Amino acid sequence: MVEFNTQNFRMWSIMGVNPCIWSIAFPEIITKKENVLALTADLARYSGMMRTQSKYPNCFYNFGIAEQNMVGVAAGLAMSGYQIFMTTYAPFMTYRCADQIRHCLGNMNLNVKAIGSAAGLSAGLSGNALLAISDIALMRSIPNMQIFSPADCTEAIKIMLEVSKTDNPAYIRFCGSTNIPIVYTQDYDFQIGKAKVLKEGSKILLAATGFNLVANALKAAKIIEEQTGISVAVTNFHTIKPIDKDYLKTLSNFELIVSIEEHSIIGGLGSAIAEFGIQQKSFPKQIFMGVEEKEHILGKRDFMLKECGLTPEKIADRVIKELENDK
Amino acid sequence: MTELEELEIFSNKIRKTALDMALSSGKEGCHIGGGFSCIEIFAVLYGKILNINAQDPLNENRDRFIPSKTHCILPHFASLMHRGFISAQEINSFHENGGLLAGHPENPQIGLEFSGGSLGMGLSLGIGMALAAKKKKLSYKTYVLLGDGECNEGSVWEAFMAAAQFKLDNLVAIIDYNNMQFDGNNDNVMSISPIEKKLEAFGWEVISCSGHNINELLHALKKEPHNKPLAIIAHTIKAHGIPSLENKAESHHASLSQEDYNFVINAMKEGIYGRV
């Protein structure tokens, strides 16, 4: 039984997300539930799956570097009564397998959870091909697909345990693997599709998602408040689809919403909020912080987050400038 | 009556229903070419091989049939009708807006295990079903019908690799090898030859036969290789037996003329079907 306590939160953060998924969450799922299988495409070692595999060898399949076949097989297994968790790097999971995911998982609404590791800017040093900065956009457009992006390692485990209770297809993305800052120091109630307010505020809302960025939004909020005296709220959108419309309905009194994500500013969390907001009679102005469509200087994730203006200081600067422009 | 004679009669029933469906689609037409290249394959599968029951369509141990090539709805829906999964009225809905059979639906209740249309996916699904049978220690078999043109898709070759890797001797791939794809002859567009040698090299048990010879198909489908998947290369003719469409790439999606319809009906009556 996984214990959610402060000591474990610290340990999980040090371990990094991959062991959290495959050594903490997955064993919990397969000991509670029958007919659950894990698939990978030659990433058993990288994902940390291998350790659990040696303990539960009958629950794992490796399909080699052939992701499209893996998704099709996942669909066939799901049609035969299995729940599937499958993983590879996010760009291969989503872009390469888009048609299989669209049709076999989305249209047929099958119980397959696709886990995209090294999403966002994680693999920047390896080149453009390894970036996954429009994976959310692609997955959002697929019917029945739920999309998750945890704020820290604890939330990654909570997402795994909660999605195992659902029958829909899901996409779970992780940006980065180790040195993930802790957002939650105390246990909390996680609900699929319910955004989590982390800091109350009244004028500006930082709406963030994902490893590091939710933590960065909390730091940025402090900087903005210190420098301007304006009240800033921070909300964690761990579920991007379905977006929490009930929560979005309560935002009309804010003056500014800032969406913050390790993703293209096209089609991600920011777009999901704006698609809702534009249909309201009154909804705050929104600015989109994420990866702009331009030629990026490539490098390690922390370097690229800086390049894209997603550090606490740069988030704060951008918001303060926006406030000055609006004066 | 011998098993062979029964299957000949069953194949004529399927063919007659497929002709009626094609004629009813009028000038709009339908997928005739790839449908009539596999009439006998369907006759043998649905007349003899597949362990399925319209009264118990979701039985966990039913055989699975995946129409990966998809352009075979004429014989497929006709087979389902003659096995009692769908009614004569329902079968006409295949080209009607909102019909039960519109748009290659997936609906195991009526015997449709997979909604095809995007080529190159069915064999992977079949692998999933065959792996599930092994894990659950169920005896059902999974049959996947692929088009030869479909074998241009890279994902099919990923699946060919995986099926052998997992030693799926409960999986059968049937390739409808009419040597014709949308833009013409396979060998001129993108050849898959020599498919037999390629699949053998991939670790499959391979049998070649005439896809219009019921006896040869029956023999091939009854083969039970040990520890490896079975591939049947069924050599066929596109729009087989239809005078103005036979062996023409244009038959892929075409309308059926009354003359062709009458010709095939008469040929079946006289027992000379296929000798155009």
Coordinates of C-alpha atoms in Angstrom, one line a residue:
Chain A
M1 CA 0.0 0.0 0.0
V2 CA 1.5 3.3 -1.1
E3 CA 1.7 5.7 1.9
F4 CA 1.2 9.4 1.1
N5 CA 3.3 11.2 3.7
T6 CA 5.8 14.0 3.8
Q7 CA 8.8 11.7 4.2
N8 CA 7.8 9.7 1.1
F9 CA 7.2 12.8 -0.9
R10 CA 10.8 13.8 -0.3
M11 CA 12.0 10.3 -1.1
W12 CA 10.0 10.2 -4.4
S13 CA 11.3 13.5 -5.4
I14 CA 14.9 12.3 -5.0
M15 CA 14.1 9.0 -6.8
G16 CA 12.7 10.8 -9.8
V17 CA 9.5 10.1 -11.8
N18 CA 10.4 6.8 -13.5
P19 CA 10.9 4.7 -10.3
C20 CA 7.7 6.4 -9.0
I21 CA 5.7 5.1 -11.9
W22 CA 7.1 1.7 -12.3
S23 CA 8.4 0.8 -8.8
I24 CA 5.8 2.5 -6.6
A25 CA 2.5 3.1 -8.6
F26 CA 2.5 0.2 -11.0
P27 CA 3.1 -2.6 -8.4
E28 CA 0.3 -1.1 -6.3
I29 CA -2.0 -1.3 -9.3
I30 CA -1.2 -4.9 -10.3
T31 CA -1.5 -6.2 -6.7
K32 CA -5.0 -4.6 -6.4
K33 CA -6.3 -5.4 -9.9
E34 CA -6.2 -8.3 -12.3
N35 CA -5.5 -8.1 -16.0
V36 CA -3.2 -5.2 -16.0
L37 CA -0.2 -5.2 -18.3
A38 CA 2.7 -2.9 -19.1
L39 CA 4.2 -2.5 -22.6
T40 CA 7.3 -0.6 -23.8
A41 CA 9.2 -0.1 -27.0
D42 CA 12.8 -0.8 -26.0
L43 CA 12.7 1.5 -23.0
A44 CA 12.4 -0.9 -20.2
R45 CA 15.8 0.0 -18.9
Y46 CA 15.4 3.8 -19.3
S47 CA 11.9 3.9 -17.8
G48 CA 13.0 1.9 -14.8
M49 CA 10.4 -0.7 -15.7
M50 CA 13.1 -3.4 -15.7
R51 CA 13.3 -3.7 -11.9
T52 CA 9.6 -4.3 -11.5
Q53 CA 9.6 -6.6 -14.5
S54 CA 11.9 -9.0 -12.8
K55 CA 9.4 -9.3 -10.0
Y56 CA 6.3 -9.5 -12.1
P57 CA 7.6 -11.0 -15.4
N58 CA 4.1 -12.0 -16.7
C59 CA 2.9 -8.4 -16.7
F60 CA 5.4 -6.9 -19.1
Y61 CA 5.9 -7.0 -22.9
N62 CA 8.7 -5.3 -24.8
F63 CA 7.9 -4.6 -28.5
G64 CA 11.3 -3.3 -29.6
I65 CA 11.7 0.0 -31.4
A66 CA 8.3 -0.4 -33.1
E67 CA 5.9 1.9 -31.4
Q68 CA 3.0 1.8 -33.9
N69 CA 2.8 -2.0 -33.5
M70 CA 2.9 -1.6 -29.7
V71 CA -0.2 0.7 -29.7
G72 CA -2.1 -1.7 -32.0
V73 CA -1.2 -4.7 -29.8
A74 CA -2.3 -2.6 -26.7
A75 CA -5.6 -2.1 -28.4
G76 CA -6.0 -5.8 -29.2
L77 CA -5.2 -6.7 -25.5
A78 CA -7.6 -4.0 -24.3
M79 CA -10.3 -5.4 -26.5
S80 CA -9.6 -8.8 -24.8
G81 CA -10.2 -7.4 -21.3
Y82 CA -6.8 -6.1 -20.2
Q83 CA -5.9 -2.6 -18.9
I84 CA -2.7 -1.4 -20.5
F85 CA -0.1 1.0 -19.4
M86 CA 2.4 1.6 -22.2
T87 CA 5.4 3.9 -22.4
T88 CA 8.0 5.3 -24.6
Y89 CA 9.5 8.8 -25.2
A90 CA 6.7 11.3 -25.6
P91 CA 7.4 12.3 -29.2
F92 CA 7.3 8.7 -30.4
M93 CA 4.3 7.9 -28.3
T94 CA 2.3 10.8 -29.7
Y95 CA 3.6 11.9 -33.1
R96 CA 4.6 8.6 -34.5
C97 CA 1.6 6.7 -33.2
A98 CA -0.9 9.5 -33.8
D99 CA -3.0 7.5 -36.2
Q100 CA -3.0 4.3 -34.1
I101 CA -3.9 6.4 -30.9
R102 CA -6.6 8.3 -32.8
H103 CA -8.3 5.3 -34.2
C104 CA -7.5 2.3 -32.0
L105 CA -7.6 4.1 -28.6
G106 CA -9.7 7.2 -29.2
N107 CA -12.4 6.1 -31.6
M108 CA -12.7 2.7 -30.0
N109 CA -12.5 4.2 -26.5
L110 CA -10.1 1.5 -25.2
N111 CA -8.6 1.1 -21.8
V112 CA -5.0 2.0 -22.7
K113 CA -2.9 4.5 -20.8
A114 CA -0.1 6.0 -22.9
I115 CA 2.8 7.4 -20.8
G116 CA 5.0 9.8 -22.7
S117 CA 8.3 10.3 -20.9
A118 CA 10.9 13.0 -21.6
A119 CA 8.1 15.3 -22.8
G120 CA 8.3 19.0 -23.4
L121 CA 11.9 20.3 -23.5
S122 CA 13.4 17.4 -21.6
A123 CA 15.5 16.0 -24.4
G124 CA 16.6 19.4 -25.8
L125 CA 20.2 18.5 -25.9
S126 CA 19.4 15.5 -28.2
G127 CA 17.9 17.8 -30.8
N128 CA 14.6 19.0 -32.2
A129 CA 13.4 15.4 -33.1
L130 CA 13.3 14.6 -29.4
L131 CA 11.3 17.6 -28.3
A132 CA 7.6 16.9 -27.5
I133 CA 6.1 20.4 -27.4
S134 CA 2.8 19.8 -29.2
D135 CA 1.9 16.4 -27.8
I136 CA -0.8 17.9 -25.7
A137 CA -2.3 19.6 -28.7
L138 CA -2.3 16.4 -30.7
M139 CA -3.8 14.3 -27.9
R140 CA -6.4 16.9 -27.0
S141 CA -8.0 16.6 -30.4
I142 CA -8.4 12.8 -30.0
P143 CA -11.9 11.7 -28.9
N144 CA -12.3 10.1 -25.4
M145 CA -8.6 10.9 -24.6
Q146 CA -7.9 12.2 -21.1
I147 CA -4.7 14.1 -20.6
F148 CA -2.6 14.4 -17.4
S149 CA 0.5 16.4 -16.5
P150 CA 1.6 16.1 -12.9
A151 CA 3.1 18.9 -10.8
D152 CA 5.5 16.7 -8.9
C153 CA 6.4 13.0 -8.3
T154 CA 3.7 12.6 -5.7
E155 CA 1.1 13.7 -8.1
A156 CA 2.5 11.4 -10.8
I157 CA 1.8 8.5 -8.5
K158 CA -1.7 9.8 -7.7
I159 CA -2.5 10.1 -11.4
M160 CA -1.3 6.5 -12.1
L161 CA -3.5 5.2 -9.2
E162 CA -6.5 7.2 -10.3
V163 CA -6.4 6.5 -14.0
S164 CA -6.1 2.8 -13.2
K165 CA -9.7 3.1 -11.9
T166 CA -11.0 4.5 -15.3
D167 CA -11.8 2.7 -18.5
N168 CA -10.9 5.5 -20.9
P169 CA -7.8 6.0 -22.9
A170 CA -5.4 8.5 -21.3
Y171 CA -2.2 10.3 -22.1
I172 CA 0.2 11.1 -19.2
R173 CA 3.2 13.3 -19.9
F174 CA 6.2 13.8 -17.8
C175 CA 8.8 16.5 -18.5
G176 CA 12.2 15.8 -16.9
S177 CA 12.9 12.7 -14.9
T178 CA 15.0 13.7 -11.8
N179 CA 15.5 16.7 -9.6
I180 CA 11.7 17.3 -9.7
P181 CA 10.8 20.0 -7.1
I182 CA 8.2 19.1 -4.5
V183 CA 5.0 21.0 -4.8
Y184 CA 2.9 19.1 -2.3
T185 CA 4.4 18.8 1.1
Q186 CA 1.2 17.4 2.7
D187 CA -1.1 14.8 1.4
Y188 CA -4.1 16.1 -0.5
D189 CA -7.2 15.1 -2.3
F190 CA -6.6 14.4 -6.0
Q191 CA -9.5 14.2 -8.4
I192 CA -9.4 13.7 -12.1
G193 CA -10.6 16.8 -13.9
K194 CA -10.4 19.0 -10.8
A195 CA -7.9 21.8 -10.9
K196 CA -6.1 22.4 -7.6
V197 CA -5.7 25.9 -6.2
L198 CA -2.3 26.0 -4.6
K199 CA -2.3 29.7 -3.6
E200 CA -5.3 31.9 -3.2
G201 CA -5.3 35.4 -4.8
S202 CA -7.7 37.8 -6.4
K203 CA -6.2 39.8 -9.3
I204 CA -3.9 37.6 -11.4
L205 CA -4.1 33.8 -11.9
L206 CA -1.1 31.8 -12.8
A207 CA -2.5 28.7 -14.3
A208 CA 0.3 26.2 -14.6
T209 CA 0.9 22.5 -15.4
G210 CA 3.8 20.1 -15.2
F211 CA 7.0 19.4 -13.4
N212 CA 9.0 22.5 -12.4
L213 CA 6.5 24.9 -14.0
V214 CA 3.9 24.6 -11.2
A215 CA 6.7 25.1 -8.7
N216 CA 8.1 28.0 -10.8
A217 CA 4.6 29.6 -10.9
L218 CA 4.5 29.5 -7.1
K219 CA 7.8 31.3 -6.9
A220 CA 6.8 33.8 -9.6
A221 CA 3.7 34.6 -7.7
K222 CA 5.8 35.6 -4.7
I223 CA 8.0 37.8 -6.8
I224 CA 5.1 39.6 -8.5
E225 CA 3.3 40.2 -5.2
E226 CA 6.5 41.5 -3.6
Q227 CA 7.2 43.9 -6.5
T228 CA 3.7 45.1 -7.3
G229 CA 1.6 44.4 -4.2
I230 CA -1.0 42.8 -6.5
S231 CA -2.7 39.6 -5.3
V232 CA -1.7 36.5 -7.3
A233 CA -3.3 33.1 -7.3
V234 CA -1.7 29.9 -8.5
T235 CA -3.6 26.8 -9.7
N236 CA -2.3 23.5 -10.8
F237 CA -4.0 22.0 -13.9
H238 CA -2.9 18.4 -13.5
T239 CA -5.7 17.4 -15.8
I240 CA -5.7 19.2 -19.1
K241 CA -8.5 17.2 -20.6
P242 CA -11.2 17.3 -19.4
I243 CA -10.4 20.8 -18.5
D244 CA -12.1 21.9 -15.2
K245 CA -14.9 24.1 -16.5
D246 CA -16.5 24.4 -13.1
Y247 CA -13.4 26.1 -11.8
L248 CA -12.9 28.2 -14.9
K249 CA -16.4 29.5 -14.4
T250 CA -15.3 31.1 -11.1
L251 CA -12.5 33.2 -12.7
S252 CA -14.5 36.2 -14.1
N253 CA -13.3 38.6 -11.4
F254 CA -9.6 38.1 -12.1
E255 CA -7.9 40.7 -14.3
L256 CA -5.4 38.5 -15.9
I257 CA -4.9 34.8 -16.5
V258 CA -1.4 33.6 -17.3
S259 CA -1.2 30.1 -18.7
I260 CA 2.2 28.4 -18.0
E261 CA 3.2 25.2 -19.7
E262 CA 6.2 23.3 -21.1
H263 CA 4.4 23.1 -24.4
S264 CA 3.7 25.1 -27.5
I265 CA 1.5 28.0 -26.9
I266 CA -0.7 26.5 -29.6
G267 CA -3.1 23.8 -28.5
G268 CA -2.0 23.1 -24.9
L269 CA -3.3 24.2 -21.5
G270 CA -3.5 27.9 -22.5
S271 CA -5.7 27.0 -25.5
A272 CA -7.9 24.8 -23.4
I273 CA -8.6 27.7 -21.0
A274 CA -9.0 30.2 -23.8
E275 CA -11.4 28.0 -25.7
F276 CA -13.6 28.0 -22.6
G277 CA -13.1 31.7 -21.8
I278 CA -13.9 33.1 -25.2
Q279 CA -17.4 31.7 -25.0
Q280 CA -18.1 33.5 -21.7
K281 CA -19.8 36.9 -21.5
S282 CA -17.0 38.1 -19.2
F283 CA -13.6 36.4 -18.9
P284 CA -10.2 37.8 -17.9
K285 CA -7.6 38.7 -20.5
Q286 CA -5.2 35.9 -21.0
I287 CA -1.5 35.7 -21.9
F288 CA 0.1 32.4 -23.0
M289 CA 3.5 31.4 -21.6
G290 CA 5.1 28.3 -23.1
V291 CA 7.2 27.5 -26.1
E292 CA 6.9 30.0 -28.9
E293 CA 7.0 28.9 -32.5
K294 CA 10.5 29.9 -33.5
E295 CA 14.0 28.4 -34.0
H296 CA 15.2 27.4 -30.5
I297 CA 18.7 27.3 -29.3
L298 CA 18.9 23.8 -28.1
G299 CA 20.3 22.6 -24.8
K300 CA 19.5 20.9 -21.5
R301 CA 16.0 21.3 -20.1
D302 CA 16.9 24.0 -17.5
F303 CA 18.7 26.0 -20.2
M304 CA 15.7 25.7 -22.5
L305 CA 13.2 26.6 -19.8
K306 CA 15.2 29.8 -19.4
E307 CA 15.3 30.3 -23.1
C308 CA 11.6 30.0 -23.3
G309 CA 11.1 32.4 -20.4
L310 CA 9.7 29.8 -18.0
T311 CA 11.8 30.4 -15.0
P312 CA 10.2 32.1 -11.9
E313 CA 12.0 35.4 -12.6
K314 CA 11.1 35.5 -16.3
I315 CA 7.5 34.6 -15.6
A316 CA 7.3 37.4 -13.1
D317 CA 9.0 39.9 -15.5
R318 CA 6.6 39.1 -18.3
V319 CA 3.6 39.5 -16.1
I320 CA 4.8 42.7 -14.6
K321 CA 5.5 44.1 -18.1
E322 CA 2.1 43.1 -19.2
L323 CA 0.6 44.9 -16.2
E324 CA 2.5 48.1 -17.1
N325 CA 1.5 47.9 -20.8
D326 CA -2.1 47.7 -19.7
K327 CA -1.9 50.8 -17.5
Chain B
M1 CA -22.9 -33.6 -49.8
T2 CA -19.2 -33.2 -49.2
E3 CA -17.6 -30.4 -47.2
L4 CA -16.3 -29.0 -50.4
E5 CA -19.7 -29.0 -52.1
E6 CA -21.2 -27.3 -49.1
L7 CA -18.6 -24.6 -49.2
E8 CA -19.1 -24.1 -52.9
I9 CA -22.8 -23.5 -52.3
F10 CA -22.0 -21.2 -49.3
S11 CA -19.6 -19.1 -51.5
N12 CA -22.3 -18.7 -54.1
K13 CA -24.7 -17.5 -51.4
I14 CA -22.1 -14.9 -50.3
R15 CA -21.4 -13.9 -53.9
K16 CA -25.1 -13.4 -54.6
T17 CA -25.6 -11.2 -51.6
A18 CA -22.4 -9.3 -52.4
L19 CA -23.7 -8.7 -55.9
D20 CA -27.1 -7.5 -54.6
M21 CA -25.3 -5.1 -52.3
A22 CA -23.1 -3.8 -55.1
L23 CA -26.0 -3.3 -57.4
S24 CA -28.0 -1.5 -54.7
S25 CA -25.2 1.0 -54.3
G26 CA -26.0 2.2 -57.8
K27 CA -23.8 4.7 -59.6
E28 CA -22.1 5.7 -56.3
G29 CA -20.5 2.3 -56.3
C30 CA -18.6 0.5 -53.6
H31 CA -15.4 -1.5 -53.0
I32 CA -16.0 -4.3 -55.6
G33 CA -12.5 -5.2 -56.7
G34 CA -11.1 -6.1 -53.3
G35 CA -14.4 -7.6 -52.2
F36 CA -14.7 -10.1 -55.0
S37 CA -11.0 -11.1 -54.7
C38 CA -11.8 -12.7 -51.4
I39 CA -15.3 -14.2 -51.7
E40 CA -13.9 -17.8 -51.3
I41 CA -11.6 -16.8 -48.4
F42 CA -14.7 -15.5 -46.6
A43 CA -16.7 -18.6 -47.6
V44 CA -14.1 -21.0 -46.1
L45 CA -13.6 -18.8 -42.9
Y46 CA -17.3 -18.3 -42.2
G47 CA -18.5 -21.6 -43.6
K48 CA -16.0 -23.8 -41.9
I49 CA -13.1 -22.4 -40.0
L50 CA -14.3 -19.7 -37.6
N51 CA -15.7 -20.8 -34.3
I52 CA -18.4 -18.1 -33.9
N53 CA -22.0 -18.1 -32.9
A54 CA -24.6 -15.4 -33.6
Q55 CA -26.5 -16.5 -30.5
D56 CA -23.4 -15.9 -28.3
P57 CA -21.5 -13.2 -30.1
L58 CA -19.4 -12.1 -27.2
N59 CA -18.2 -15.5 -26.0
E60 CA -14.7 -15.0 -24.7
N61 CA -13.5 -18.1 -26.5
R62 CA -14.9 -17.1 -29.9
D63 CA -12.4 -17.0 -32.8
R64 CA -11.5 -13.5 -33.8
F65 CA -11.6 -12.3 -37.4
I66 CA -9.9 -8.9 -38.1
P67 CA -10.6 -7.5 -41.6
S68 CA -7.5 -5.3 -41.7
K69 CA -7.7 -4.6 -45.4
T70 CA -11.3 -3.4 -44.8
H71 CA -12.2 -3.1 -48.5
C72 CA -14.0 -6.4 -48.2
I73 CA -17.2 -5.3 -46.7
L74 CA -19.3 -6.9 -49.5
P75 CA -18.3 -10.5 -48.7
H76 CA -17.8 -9.7 -45.0
F77 CA -21.3 -8.3 -44.4
A78 CA -22.7 -11.0 -46.6
S79 CA -21.0 -13.7 -44.5
L80 CA -22.3 -12.2 -41.3
M81 CA -25.8 -12.2 -42.8
H82 CA -25.6 -15.9 -43.8
R83 CA -24.3 -16.7 -40.3
G84 CA -27.2 -14.9 -38.7
F85 CA -25.4 -11.9 -37.2
I86 CA -27.2 -9.3 -39.2
S87 CA -30.6 -9.3 -41.0
A88 CA -31.3 -9.0 -44.8
Q89 CA -32.7 -5.5 -44.0
E90 CA -29.7 -4.4 -42.0
I91 CA -27.3 -5.4 -44.7
N92 CA -28.6 -2.8 -47.0
S93 CA -27.7 -0.1 -44.6
F94 CA -24.0 -0.3 -45.5
H95 CA -24.3 2.7 -47.8
E96 CA -27.1 4.5 -45.9
N97 CA -26.5 7.6 -43.8
G98 CA -26.6 6.5 -40.1
G99 CA -27.1 2.9 -41.0
L100 CA -26.1 0.1 -38.7
L101 CA -23.3 -0.9 -41.0
A102 CA -22.3 2.6 -42.2
G103 CA -18.6 3.4 -42.1
H104 CA -16.8 0.1 -41.3
P105 CA -18.2 0.0 -37.7
E106 CA -16.7 -1.9 -34.8
N107 CA -19.4 -3.9 -33.1
P108 CA -18.7 -7.4 -31.7
Q109 CA -22.4 -7.9 -31.0
I110 CA -22.9 -8.2 -34.8
G111 CA -19.6 -10.0 -35.4
L112 CA -17.5 -7.0 -36.3
E113 CA -14.4 -7.0 -34.2
F114 CA -12.6 -4.0 -35.6
S115 CA -13.4 -0.9 -37.5
G116 CA -10.9 -0.8 -40.2
G117 CA -10.1 1.8 -42.8
S118 CA -6.8 3.1 -41.7
L119 CA -4.5 0.4 -43.2
G120 CA -1.7 -1.3 -41.4
M121 CA -3.3 -1.6 -38.0
G122 CA -5.2 -4.9 -38.0
L123 CA -2.3 -7.3 -37.6
S124 CA -1.1 -5.5 -34.5
L125 CA -4.6 -5.8 -33.0
G126 CA -4.6 -9.5 -33.9
I127 CA -1.4 -9.9 -32.1
G128 CA -2.9 -8.3 -29.0
M129 CA -5.9 -10.8 -29.2
A130 CA -3.6 -13.8 -29.8
L131 CA -1.4 -12.8 -26.8
A132 CA -4.5 -12.4 -24.7
A133 CA -5.6 -16.0 -25.7
K134 CA -2.2 -17.3 -24.6
K135 CA -2.2 -15.4 -21.3
K136 CA -5.8 -16.5 -20.5
K137 CA -5.1 -20.1 -21.7
L138 CA -8.0 -19.8 -24.2
S139 CA -8.1 -21.9 -27.3
Y140 CA -9.5 -19.4 -29.7
K141 CA -7.6 -18.4 -32.8
T142 CA -7.2 -15.0 -34.4
Y143 CA -7.4 -14.5 -38.2
V144 CA -6.3 -11.3 -39.9
L145 CA -7.1 -10.6 -43.5
L146 CA -4.6 -8.2 -45.1
G147 CA -4.4 -6.7 -48.5
D148 CA -1.3 -7.0 -50.6
G149 CA -1.2 -3.2 -51.1
E150 CA -1.7 -2.8 -47.3
C151 CA 1.6 -4.6 -46.8
N152 CA 3.3 -1.5 -48.1
E153 CA 2.6 0.0 -44.6
G154 CA 5.7 -0.2 -42.3
S155 CA 3.5 -1.0 -39.3
V156 CA 2.6 -4.3 -40.9
W157 CA 6.2 -5.3 -40.9
E158 CA 6.6 -4.3 -37.3
A159 CA 3.7 -6.7 -36.6
F160 CA 5.2 -9.5 -38.7
M161 CA 8.3 -9.2 -36.6
A162 CA 6.4 -9.2 -33.3
A163 CA 4.1 -12.1 -34.1
A164 CA 7.1 -14.4 -34.7
Q165 CA 9.0 -13.0 -31.7
F166 CA 6.0 -14.0 -29.4
K167 CA 5.7 -17.4 -31.2
L168 CA 2.0 -16.8 -31.8
D169 CA 0.9 -20.1 -33.3
N170 CA -2.7 -19.1 -32.6
L171 CA -2.5 -16.3 -35.2
V172 CA -3.2 -16.6 -38.9
A173 CA -2.5 -13.8 -41.4
I174 CA -4.2 -14.2 -44.8
I175 CA -2.9 -12.0 -47.5
D176 CA -5.3 -11.3 -50.3
Y177 CA -2.7 -11.1 -53.1
N178 CA -4.5 -9.8 -56.1
N179 CA -1.4 -7.9 -57.1
M180 CA -3.3 -4.7 -57.5
Q181 CA -3.5 -1.6 -55.5
F182 CA -5.2 1.8 -56.0
D183 CA -2.7 3.1 -58.5
G184 CA -2.1 -0.1 -60.4
N185 CA -0.1 -3.2 -60.3
N186 CA 1.8 -3.9 -57.0
D187 CA 5.0 -4.5 -58.9
N188 CA 4.8 -1.1 -60.6
V189 CA 3.7 0.9 -57.5
M190 CA 5.5 -0.8 -54.6
S191 CA 6.3 -4.5 -54.9
I192 CA 6.0 -6.8 -51.9
S193 CA 7.5 -9.7 -53.8
P194 CA 8.8 -12.2 -52.9
I195 CA 6.3 -12.1 -50.0
E196 CA 6.6 -15.8 -49.3
K197 CA 10.4 -15.6 -48.8
K198 CA 10.1 -12.4 -46.8
L199 CA 7.7 -13.9 -44.4
E200 CA 9.7 -17.1 -44.0
A201 CA 12.7 -15.0 -43.2
F202 CA 10.6 -13.1 -40.6
G203 CA 9.9 -16.4 -38.9
W204 CA 6.5 -17.3 -40.2
E205 CA 5.1 -20.6 -41.5
V206 CA 4.0 -19.7 -45.0
I207 CA 1.6 -21.4 -47.4
S208 CA 0.8 -20.2 -50.9
C209 CA -2.4 -21.2 -52.6
S210 CA -5.1 -20.1 -55.0
G211 CA -7.4 -17.7 -53.1
H212 CA -10.2 -18.8 -55.4
N213 CA -9.8 -22.5 -54.8
I214 CA -11.8 -23.6 -51.8
N215 CA -10.0 -26.9 -51.4
E216 CA -6.6 -25.3 -51.3
L217 CA -7.8 -22.6 -48.9
L218 CA -9.3 -25.2 -46.6
H219 CA -6.2 -27.2 -46.6
A220 CA -4.1 -24.0 -45.8
L221 CA -6.3 -22.8 -43.0
K222 CA -6.3 -26.2 -41.3
K223 CA -2.6 -26.2 -41.0
E224 CA -1.3 -25.8 -37.4
P225 CA 2.3 -24.7 -37.2
H226 CA 4.1 -25.2 -33.9
N227 CA 5.5 -22.1 -32.1
K228 CA 5.1 -19.8 -35.1
P229 CA 2.4 -17.8 -36.8
L230 CA 0.9 -18.9 -40.0
A231 CA 0.7 -16.8 -43.2
I232 CA -1.5 -17.8 -46.1
I233 CA -0.6 -16.1 -49.3
A234 CA -3.9 -16.3 -51.2
H235 CA -3.3 -15.6 -54.9
T236 CA -6.4 -13.9 -56.1
I237 CA -7.8 -11.8 -59.0
K238 CA -9.3 -8.4 -58.3
A239 CA -13.0 -8.2 -59.0
H240 CA -12.8 -11.9 -59.8
G241 CA -15.5 -13.1 -62.2
I242 CA -16.9 -9.7 -63.1
P243 CA -16.3 -9.3 -66.9
S244 CA -15.9 -5.5 -67.2
L245 CA -14.0 -5.1 -63.9
E246 CA -11.9 -8.2 -63.4
N247 CA -8.2 -7.6 -62.9
K248 CA -8.5 -3.8 -63.3
A249 CA -7.2 -1.3 -60.7
E250 CA -10.3 0.8 -61.4
S251 CA -12.5 -1.9 -59.9
H252 CA -11.2 -0.8 -56.4
H253 CA -14.3 1.4 -56.0
A254 CA -16.7 1.0 -58.9
S255 CA -20.4 0.6 -59.7
L256 CA -21.7 -2.7 -60.9
S257 CA -23.6 -2.8 -64.2
Q258 CA -26.8 -4.8 -64.7
E259 CA -25.1 -6.7 -67.5
D260 CA -22.2 -7.7 -65.2
Y261 CA -24.7 -8.6 -62.5
N262 CA -26.7 -10.8 -64.9
F263 CA -23.5 -12.4 -66.2
V264 CA -22.3 -13.5 -62.8
I265 CA -25.7 -14.8 -61.7
N266 CA -25.9 -16.9 -64.9
A267 CA -22.3 -18.1 -64.5
M268 CA -23.1 -19.3 -61.0
K269 CA -26.3 -21.0 -62.1
E270 CA -24.4 -22.8 -64.9
G271 CA -21.5 -23.7 -62.5
I272 CA -19.0 -21.8 -64.7
Y273 CA -18.3 -18.9 -62.3
G274 CA -14.9 -17.4 -62.7
R275 CA -14.4 -18.4 -66.3
V276 CA -14.8 -14.9 -67.8

